[in-house]
């Protein structure tokens, strides 16, 4: 399993003889599925060329802060936001000092100041420099700020000394980077999620729809992405921003949603149906606006049943792990259990919509998650928290299935 699939890592390279190992590090990170961008200080470029790191990372190498062309391609703030981790390897004594004191006098220090993601340093320097009280004080400051320290190792050094200060090997650093993402429970999995309402056209200007906000589906997309999955969100019309690194396909009607779900569910591991799909659609939807025709005060619309999207996906071979949602007003667990077998689901998330404190537009939810021979209650919490718990339960069930 690729431990860094879907992760974006900025490898910062500073000036030191160990810079040659950064090339190997980039390969090892990519082997684990990471998307890597290298940032080099001026001193680093005395030891290894940007061209080498560009070829290995498959991305342009970032070297300067004050370069209008480079900033136009990807500005330093954008780059800081891009990363899930900044790993500085090798981290020289000078760089550690500048980081400790909050300097922003080159691209790499500025990125570290602007970053909201974790930062790790892999120190590499002569053993006497390593042991110096100034360096140790700087490292203590970094530790206080939550910056991770990988190594150094002990052994013979390029300068002929023996002692602490060698940079760790590339494979060790790649493993330690992967360990920083403990929630890799869906790494390498593909997840498709339907979300929001559907709109069923009555004529070109009118439609039938519902109040679904899409919040639960979007929260699940984020939670699955954070768990390492590759996520596609098929969304009806909603007012929500697309989560970073989630592929979004916009649809309008139930029939569009079904087509998108069928297209996307091929080779999908997990299908989660949170959408509030309209059960019926007008049988005819004329091209022209319907006019009032008589004075009877009555208008009749003939509705036909829409396809059941989640049940259709659950009939596919091979079938993804299929999760449905059930909004009920009474006898919630019983109705949800019936729905598991009727729709051939692997799991269902049931919520009691008769409760006033949760519902379509709320930011919170309380649910019972059921599977064929078990269930778990998730008490009132934010939709983001509930989404993380649902993802954890899906991952558990999926691994259980794979094992037996
Ligand atoms: O039957 P009911 O509408 O209560 O089932 C709800 C579940 O089925 C949800 O997961 C919903 O997304 C899914 N569904 C669907 N297509 C429909 C109706 C419901 O995928 N036409």
Short mmCIF file of C-alpha atoms and ligand atoms in Angstrom, two decimals:
data_model
loop_
_atom_site.label_atom_id
_atom_site.label_comp_id
_atom_site.label_asym_id
_atom_site.label_seq_id
_atom_site.Cartn_x
_atom_site.Cartn_y
_atom_site.Cartn_z
CA UNK A 1 0.00 0.00 0.00
CA UNK A 2 1.30 3.47 -0.90
CA UNK A 3 1.68 5.23 2.43
CA UNK A 4 1.86 8.72 0.92
CA UNK A 5 -0.74 8.44 -1.84
CA UNK A 6 -2.49 11.74 -2.41
CA UNK A 7 -0.06 13.62 -0.11
CA UNK A 8 1.76 16.75 -1.20
CA UNK A 9 5.23 17.17 0.20
CA UNK A 10 7.54 20.15 -0.14
CA UNK A 11 11.15 19.00 0.21
CA UNK A 12 13.31 21.92 1.33
CA UNK A 13 16.98 21.51 0.50
CA UNK A 14 19.57 23.68 2.22
CA UNK A 15 23.34 23.94 1.78
CA UNK A 16 25.24 20.90 2.99
CA UNK A 17 27.06 17.92 1.58
CA UNK A 18 24.07 15.72 2.43
CA UNK A 19 22.11 17.59 -0.29
CA UNK A 20 23.00 14.75 -2.66
CA UNK A 21 20.74 12.50 -0.53
CA UNK A 22 17.76 14.79 -1.23
CA UNK A 23 17.60 13.40 -4.74
CA UNK A 24 17.16 9.90 -3.31
CA UNK A 25 14.67 11.20 -0.74
CA UNK A 26 12.47 12.67 -3.50
CA UNK A 27 12.46 9.27 -5.23
CA UNK A 28 11.51 7.43 -2.05
CA UNK A 29 8.67 9.88 -1.33
CA UNK A 30 7.37 9.46 -4.86
CA UNK A 31 7.65 5.67 -4.53
CA UNK A 32 5.18 6.00 -1.67
CA UNK A 33 2.77 7.92 -3.90
CA UNK A 34 3.53 11.51 -2.82
CA UNK A 35 3.41 14.52 -5.12
CA UNK A 36 6.69 16.31 -4.42
CA UNK A 37 7.92 19.84 -5.03
CA UNK A 38 11.48 20.83 -4.17
CA UNK A 39 12.52 24.19 -2.79
CA UNK A 40 16.26 24.95 -2.77
CA UNK A 41 18.17 27.65 -0.96
CA UNK A 42 20.99 29.44 -2.79
CA UNK A 43 23.58 27.42 -0.83
CA UNK A 44 21.87 24.12 -1.74
CA UNK A 45 22.41 24.91 -5.42
CA UNK A 46 26.17 24.91 -4.81
CA UNK A 47 25.89 21.19 -3.99
CA UNK A 48 23.23 19.86 -6.35
CA UNK A 49 21.44 21.36 -9.36
CA UNK A 50 17.75 22.30 -9.55
CA UNK A 51 17.62 20.33 -12.81
CA UNK A 52 18.32 17.06 -10.97
CA UNK A 53 15.52 17.65 -8.48
CA UNK A 54 13.16 18.82 -11.20
CA UNK A 55 13.74 15.62 -13.17
CA UNK A 56 13.21 13.45 -10.11
CA UNK A 57 10.20 15.28 -8.68
CA UNK A 58 8.54 15.84 -12.06
CA UNK A 59 7.71 19.37 -10.92
CA UNK A 60 9.44 22.74 -11.37
CA UNK A 61 11.95 23.48 -8.60
CA UNK A 62 11.37 26.64 -6.57
CA UNK A 63 14.49 28.65 -5.82
CA UNK A 64 13.72 32.34 -5.36
CA UNK A 65 11.27 34.51 -3.54
CA UNK A 66 11.60 37.62 -5.66
CA UNK A 67 11.13 36.21 -9.14
CA UNK A 68 8.02 37.56 -10.85
CA UNK A 69 7.85 34.69 -13.34
CA UNK A 70 8.07 32.00 -10.65
CA UNK A 71 5.57 33.89 -8.46
CA UNK A 72 3.16 34.08 -11.39
CA UNK A 73 3.36 30.29 -11.85
CA UNK A 74 2.86 29.47 -8.18
CA UNK A 75 3.27 32.21 -5.57
CA UNK A 76 4.95 31.47 -2.24
CA UNK A 77 1.69 31.68 -0.29
CA UNK A 78 0.00 29.35 -2.76
CA UNK A 79 2.95 26.96 -2.47
CA UNK A 80 2.73 27.10 1.34
CA UNK A 81 -0.96 26.18 1.09
CA UNK A 82 -0.22 23.44 -1.45
CA UNK A 83 1.86 21.34 0.94
CA UNK A 84 0.62 18.76 3.44
CA UNK A 85 4.14 18.65 4.88
CA UNK A 86 7.35 20.63 4.54
CA UNK A 87 10.35 18.37 5.04
CA UNK A 88 13.69 20.16 5.12
CA UNK A 89 16.42 17.66 4.34
CA UNK A 90 19.20 18.41 4.82
CA UNK A 91 18.58 21.20 7.33
CA UNK A 92 21.85 23.07 7.88
CA UNK A 93 22.77 24.77 11.16
CA UNK A 94 22.29 28.13 9.45
CA UNK A 95 18.82 27.22 8.21
CA UNK A 96 17.80 25.88 11.64
CA UNK A 97 18.94 29.20 13.18
CA UNK A 98 16.96 31.23 10.65
CA UNK A 99 13.88 29.09 11.15
CA UNK A 100 14.16 29.35 14.93
CA UNK A 101 14.31 33.13 14.72
CA UNK A 102 11.43 33.53 12.27
CA UNK A 103 13.46 34.92 9.37
CA UNK A 104 11.77 35.38 6.02
CA UNK A 105 14.84 36.28 3.98
CA UNK A 106 14.52 33.56 1.36
CA UNK A 107 11.81 31.39 -0.18
CA UNK A 108 12.18 28.41 2.18
CA UNK A 109 12.04 30.41 5.43
CA UNK A 110 9.10 32.42 4.09
CA UNK A 111 7.26 29.24 3.19
CA UNK A 112 7.78 27.90 6.71
CA UNK A 113 6.38 31.14 8.14
CA UNK A 114 3.33 31.00 5.87
CA UNK A 115 2.66 27.27 6.19
CA UNK A 116 -0.18 25.81 8.22
CA UNK A 117 0.93 22.22 7.57
CA UNK A 118 3.43 20.29 9.72
CA UNK A 119 7.13 21.04 9.26
CA UNK A 120 9.96 18.54 9.83
CA UNK A 121 13.71 19.14 9.77
CA UNK A 122 16.35 16.50 9.09
CA UNK A 123 19.51 18.13 10.44
CA UNK A 124 22.84 17.43 8.78
CA UNK A 125 26.06 19.04 9.98
CA UNK A 126 29.46 18.45 11.52
CA UNK A 127 29.28 16.84 14.98
CA UNK A 128 30.83 19.87 16.75
CA UNK A 129 28.36 22.23 15.09
CA UNK A 130 25.55 19.85 16.05
CA UNK A 131 26.60 19.85 19.69
CA UNK A 132 27.10 23.62 19.90
CA UNK A 133 24.91 25.31 22.46
CA UNK A 134 23.58 27.79 19.88
CA UNK A 135 22.39 24.98 17.61
CA UNK A 136 20.89 23.04 20.51
CA UNK A 137 19.04 26.14 21.76
CA UNK A 138 17.66 26.76 18.27
CA UNK A 139 16.45 23.15 18.01
CA UNK A 140 14.80 23.39 21.42
CA UNK A 141 12.83 26.40 20.13
CA UNK A 142 11.74 24.50 17.05
CA UNK A 143 10.61 21.60 19.22
CA UNK A 144 8.57 23.98 21.40
CA UNK A 145 6.82 25.18 18.25
CA UNK A 146 5.88 21.65 17.27
CA UNK A 147 8.40 21.32 14.44
CA UNK A 148 9.40 17.69 14.02
CA UNK A 149 13.02 16.64 14.10
CA UNK A 150 14.11 13.59 12.09
CA UNK A 151 17.56 12.45 13.23
CA UNK A 152 20.44 13.06 12.93
CA UNK A 153 22.28 9.75 12.90
CA UNK A 154 25.67 8.98 14.35
CA UNK A 155 28.65 7.83 12.29
CA UNK A 156 31.50 8.95 10.08
CA UNK A 157 31.11 12.35 8.50
CA UNK A 158 32.20 13.81 5.17
CA UNK A 159 34.72 16.01 7.02
CA UNK A 160 36.41 12.98 8.60
CA UNK A 161 34.89 13.41 12.08
CA UNK A 162 32.84 10.71 13.76
CA UNK A 163 29.73 11.55 15.79
CA UNK A 164 26.17 12.82 15.68
CA UNK A 165 25.18 14.96 12.74
CA UNK A 166 24.74 12.69 9.70
CA UNK A 167 21.45 13.05 7.89
CA UNK A 168 19.20 9.99 8.14
CA UNK A 169 18.94 7.80 5.05
CA UNK A 170 16.27 8.60 2.46
CA UNK A 171 14.13 5.51 3.19
CA UNK A 172 14.10 6.29 6.93
CA UNK A 173 13.05 9.89 6.21
CA UNK A 174 10.28 8.77 3.84
CA UNK A 175 8.96 6.35 6.49
CA UNK A 176 9.04 9.04 9.17
CA UNK A 177 7.18 11.42 6.84
CA UNK A 178 4.49 8.77 6.29
CA UNK A 179 4.22 8.25 10.07
CA UNK A 180 3.17 11.90 10.40
CA UNK A 181 -0.09 11.01 8.64
CA UNK A 182 -1.61 8.55 11.12
CA UNK A 183 -5.02 8.71 9.51
CA UNK A 184 -3.96 6.92 6.35
CA UNK A 185 -6.84 4.48 6.76
CA UNK A 186 -8.14 4.87 3.21
CA UNK A 187 -4.81 5.29 1.43
CA UNK A 188 -4.98 4.10 -2.16
CA UNK A 189 -8.80 3.75 -2.08
CA UNK A 190 -11.13 5.45 -4.53
CA UNK A 191 -14.27 6.96 -3.11
CA UNK A 192 -17.30 8.34 -4.96
CA UNK A 193 -19.83 10.39 -3.01
CA UNK A 194 -23.19 11.78 -4.15
CA UNK A 195 -24.32 14.95 -2.36
CA UNK A 196 -26.94 17.67 -2.26
CA UNK A 197 -30.41 17.74 -3.78
CA UNK A 198 -31.43 17.00 -7.36
CA UNK A 199 -33.64 19.31 -9.42
CA UNK A 200 -36.36 17.86 -11.62
CA UNK A 201 -37.49 20.21 -14.35
CA UNK A 202 -41.20 21.01 -14.72
CA UNK A 203 -40.41 23.35 -17.61
CA UNK A 204 -37.40 25.57 -18.47
CA UNK A 205 -37.98 27.87 -15.48
CA UNK A 206 -39.52 25.67 -12.77
CA UNK A 207 -38.36 22.62 -10.92
CA UNK A 208 -39.09 20.24 -8.04
CA UNK A 209 -36.31 19.97 -5.44
CA UNK A 210 -35.68 19.79 -1.69
CA UNK A 211 -33.77 21.59 1.05
CA UNK A 212 -30.66 19.39 1.13
CA UNK A 213 -27.58 21.60 1.70
CA UNK A 214 -24.98 19.00 0.69
CA UNK A 215 -23.02 19.65 3.90
CA UNK A 216 -22.86 16.01 5.01
CA UNK A 217 -21.58 14.79 1.63
CA UNK A 218 -18.99 17.57 1.39
CA UNK A 219 -17.81 16.85 4.96
CA UNK A 220 -17.47 13.16 4.03
CA UNK A 221 -15.46 14.09 0.93
CA UNK A 222 -13.01 16.02 3.13
CA UNK A 223 -12.81 13.25 5.72
CA UNK A 224 -12.17 10.58 3.06
CA UNK A 225 -9.53 12.77 1.42
CA UNK A 226 -7.83 13.34 4.80
CA UNK A 227 -7.84 9.57 5.28
CA UNK A 228 -5.77 9.28 2.10
CA UNK A 229 -8.49 8.41 -0.43
CA UNK A 230 -8.91 9.74 -3.95
CA UNK A 231 -12.34 11.35 -3.84
CA UNK A 232 -14.91 12.23 -6.51
CA UNK A 233 -17.92 14.21 -5.40
CA UNK A 234 -21.02 14.13 -7.59
CA UNK A 235 -23.01 17.11 -6.46
CA UNK A 236 -26.45 18.47 -7.16
CA UNK A 237 -26.93 22.27 -7.03
CA UNK A 238 -25.49 23.50 -3.69
CA UNK A 239 -23.80 26.64 -2.37
CA UNK A 240 -20.63 25.00 -1.08
CA UNK A 241 -17.01 25.42 -2.12
CA UNK A 242 -15.33 22.35 -3.54
CA UNK A 243 -12.96 20.86 -0.95
CA UNK A 244 -9.28 21.07 -1.96
CA UNK A 245 -8.07 18.05 -3.90
CA UNK A 246 -11.51 16.59 -4.36
CA UNK A 247 -12.77 16.07 -7.92
CA UNK A 248 -16.24 17.51 -8.30
CA UNK A 249 -18.80 16.70 -10.96
CA UNK A 250 -21.85 18.95 -11.00
CA UNK A 251 -25.19 17.49 -11.97
CA UNK A 252 -28.77 18.74 -11.90
CA UNK A 253 -31.29 15.92 -12.15
CA UNK A 254 -31.48 12.40 -10.69
CA UNK A 255 -30.95 10.95 -14.13
CA UNK A 256 -27.75 13.02 -14.60
CA UNK A 257 -26.61 11.93 -11.14
CA UNK A 258 -27.21 8.27 -11.98
CA UNK A 259 -25.22 8.56 -15.23
CA UNK A 260 -22.31 10.27 -13.45
CA UNK A 261 -22.44 7.66 -10.65
CA UNK A 262 -22.35 4.79 -13.16
CA UNK A 263 -19.44 6.39 -15.05
CA UNK A 264 -17.49 7.02 -11.86
CA UNK A 265 -18.24 3.86 -9.95
CA UNK A 266 -16.17 1.68 -12.30
CA UNK A 267 -13.06 0.74 -10.30
CA UNK A 268 -14.34 2.49 -7.21
CA UNK A 269 -13.75 0.91 -3.81
CA UNK A 270 -16.37 2.85 -1.88
CA UNK A 271 -19.62 4.50 -2.96
CA UNK A 272 -21.37 6.77 -0.46
CA UNK A 273 -24.84 8.09 -1.29
CA UNK A 274 -25.64 11.16 0.79
CA UNK A 275 -27.66 12.89 -1.94
CA UNK A 276 -31.30 13.66 -1.30
CA UNK A 277 -32.41 12.41 -4.68
CA UNK A 278 -35.89 13.46 -5.76
CA UNK A 279 -37.98 10.29 -5.76
CA UNK A 280 -40.13 11.50 -8.65
CA UNK A 281 -39.76 13.74 -11.69
CA UNK A 282 -42.36 15.30 -13.97
CA UNK A 283 -43.16 12.86 -16.75
CA UNK A 284 -42.94 15.59 -19.38
CA UNK A 285 -40.83 18.70 -19.24
CA UNK A 286 -41.75 20.88 -22.23
CA UNK A 287 -39.17 23.13 -23.88
CA UNK A 288 -41.40 26.18 -23.41
CA UNK A 289 -42.68 27.68 -20.18
CA UNK A 290 -46.08 26.23 -19.24
CA UNK A 291 -48.82 28.85 -19.41
CA UNK A 292 -51.92 29.03 -17.29
CA UNK A 293 -54.49 27.41 -19.51
CA UNK A 294 -57.88 27.74 -17.91
CA UNK A 295 -59.50 29.24 -14.88
CA UNK A 296 -60.11 26.00 -13.00
CA UNK A 297 -57.49 26.94 -10.35
CA UNK A 298 -56.01 23.47 -10.62
CA UNK A 299 -52.97 22.18 -12.38
CA UNK A 300 -52.08 18.51 -12.68
CA UNK A 301 -48.50 17.27 -12.96
CA UNK A 302 -47.85 13.62 -13.71
CA UNK A 303 -44.78 12.36 -11.88
CA UNK A 304 -42.79 9.23 -12.64
CA UNK A 305 -40.40 7.47 -10.32
CA UNK A 306 -36.69 8.27 -10.56
CA UNK A 307 -34.08 5.50 -10.65
CA UNK A 308 -32.65 4.51 -7.27
CA UNK A 309 -28.99 5.49 -7.67
CA UNK A 310 -27.48 3.74 -4.67
CA UNK A 311 -29.42 0.52 -5.34
CA UNK A 312 -28.27 0.58 -8.99
CA UNK A 313 -24.63 0.93 -7.93
CA UNK A 314 -25.07 -1.84 -5.36
CA UNK A 315 -26.13 -4.19 -8.20
CA UNK A 316 -22.94 -3.58 -10.20
CA UNK A 317 -20.30 -6.30 -10.50
CA UNK A 318 -17.82 -5.89 -8.95
CA UNK A 319 -19.73 -4.00 -6.32
CA UNK A 320 -18.04 -1.18 -4.40
CA UNK A 321 -18.49 -1.04 -0.62
CA UNK A 322 -21.83 0.78 -0.75
CA UNK A 323 -23.09 3.14 1.93
CA UNK A 324 -26.54 4.70 1.99
CA UNK A 325 -28.19 7.30 4.19
CA UNK A 326 -31.66 7.02 5.68
CA UNK A 327 -33.58 10.00 6.99
CA UNK A 328 -36.50 8.73 9.05
CA UNK A 329 -39.01 10.26 11.42
CA UNK A 330 -39.88 7.14 13.45
CA UNK A 331 -38.67 3.59 14.03
CA UNK A 332 -35.37 4.79 12.58
CA UNK A 333 -33.22 1.71 13.14
CA UNK A 334 -35.85 -0.76 11.88
CA UNK A 335 -36.52 1.13 8.67
CA UNK A 336 -32.79 1.56 8.12
CA UNK A 337 -32.19 -2.19 8.52
CA UNK A 338 -34.91 -2.93 5.97
CA UNK A 339 -33.23 -0.48 3.60
CA UNK A 340 -29.87 -2.28 3.95
CA UNK A 341 -31.35 -5.48 2.56
CA UNK A 342 -33.73 -3.88 0.04
CA UNK A 343 -30.92 -1.82 -1.53
CA UNK A 344 -28.17 -4.43 -1.00
CA UNK A 345 -26.03 -1.97 1.03
CA UNK A 346 -22.94 -2.71 3.12
CA UNK A 347 -23.70 0.07 5.55
CA UNK A 348 -26.37 2.67 6.22
CA UNK A 349 -26.24 5.90 8.18
CA UNK A 350 -29.61 6.59 9.77
CA UNK A 351 -30.75 9.85 11.24
CA UNK A 352 -33.90 10.86 12.97
CA UNK A 353 -35.09 13.94 11.11
CA UNK A 354 -37.98 14.45 13.52
CA UNK A 355 -35.42 15.92 15.95
CA UNK A 356 -35.36 19.71 15.81
CA UNK A 357 -31.62 20.14 16.46
CA UNK A 358 -30.32 18.33 13.37
CA UNK A 359 -31.40 18.30 9.78
CA UNK A 360 -30.81 19.28 6.21
CA UNK A 361 -29.27 22.69 6.79
CA UNK A 362 -27.74 22.15 10.19
CA UNK A 363 -23.96 22.02 10.77
CA UNK A 364 -24.48 19.18 13.22
CA UNK A 365 -25.77 15.68 13.04
CA UNK A 366 -26.43 12.64 15.26
CA UNK A 367 -26.70 9.27 13.56
CA UNK A 368 -26.76 5.52 13.98
CA UNK A 369 -24.48 3.65 11.61
CA UNK A 370 -25.70 0.14 10.80
CA UNK A 371 -24.17 -2.77 8.88
CA UNK A 372 -25.52 -6.29 8.40
CA UNK A 373 -24.53 -7.55 11.84
CA UNK A 374 -23.70 -4.53 13.92
CA UNK A 375 -24.34 -0.89 14.63
CA UNK A 376 -22.85 2.14 16.33
CA UNK A 377 -24.47 5.31 17.63
CA UNK A 378 -22.65 8.57 16.89
CA UNK A 379 -23.89 11.24 19.29
CA UNK A 380 -24.57 14.85 18.32
CA UNK A 381 -21.42 16.40 16.85
CA UNK A 382 -20.35 18.61 13.96
CA UNK A 383 -20.93 17.11 10.51
CA UNK A 384 -17.12 17.11 10.11
CA UNK A 385 -16.67 15.01 13.26
CA UNK A 386 -19.49 12.67 12.26
CA UNK A 387 -17.92 12.35 8.80
CA UNK A 388 -14.55 11.35 10.30
CA UNK A 389 -16.25 8.71 12.47
CA UNK A 390 -18.20 7.33 9.48
CA UNK A 391 -14.97 7.13 7.44
CA UNK A 392 -13.28 5.27 10.32
CA UNK A 393 -16.17 2.77 10.46
CA UNK A 394 -16.09 2.28 6.67
CA UNK A 395 -12.32 1.63 6.80
CA UNK A 396 -12.82 -0.90 9.63
CA UNK A 397 -15.56 -2.77 7.79
CA UNK A 398 -13.63 -2.73 4.53
CA UNK A 399 -10.51 -4.19 6.13
CA UNK A 400 -12.66 -6.74 7.95
CA UNK A 401 -14.18 -7.81 4.62
CA UNK A 402 -10.81 -8.01 2.92
CA UNK A 403 -9.55 -10.20 5.75
CA UNK A 404 -12.45 -12.58 5.66
O1 LIG B 1 -35.23 5.21 -0.05
P1 LIG B 1 -34.62 6.43 0.54
O2 LIG B 1 -34.74 7.66 -0.34
O3 LIG B 1 -35.01 6.72 1.94
O4 LIG B 1 -33.07 6.05 0.61
C1 LIG B 1 -32.08 6.98 0.94
C2 LIG B 1 -30.77 6.54 0.41
O5 LIG B 1 -30.87 6.14 -0.95
C3 LIG B 1 -29.74 7.66 0.40
O6 LIG B 1 -28.48 7.09 0.52
C4 LIG B 1 -29.94 8.27 -0.97
O7 LIG B 1 -28.79 8.98 -1.41
C5 LIG B 1 -30.19 7.05 -1.81
N1 LIG B 1 -31.09 7.28 -2.97
C6 LIG B 1 -30.59 7.17 -4.23
N2 LIG B 1 -31.42 7.35 -5.32
C7 LIG B 1 -32.72 7.58 -5.14
C8 LIG B 1 -33.25 7.69 -3.85
C9 LIG B 1 -32.41 7.53 -2.78
O8 LIG B 1 -29.37 6.94 -4.39
N3 LIG B 1 -33.50 7.74 -6.20
#
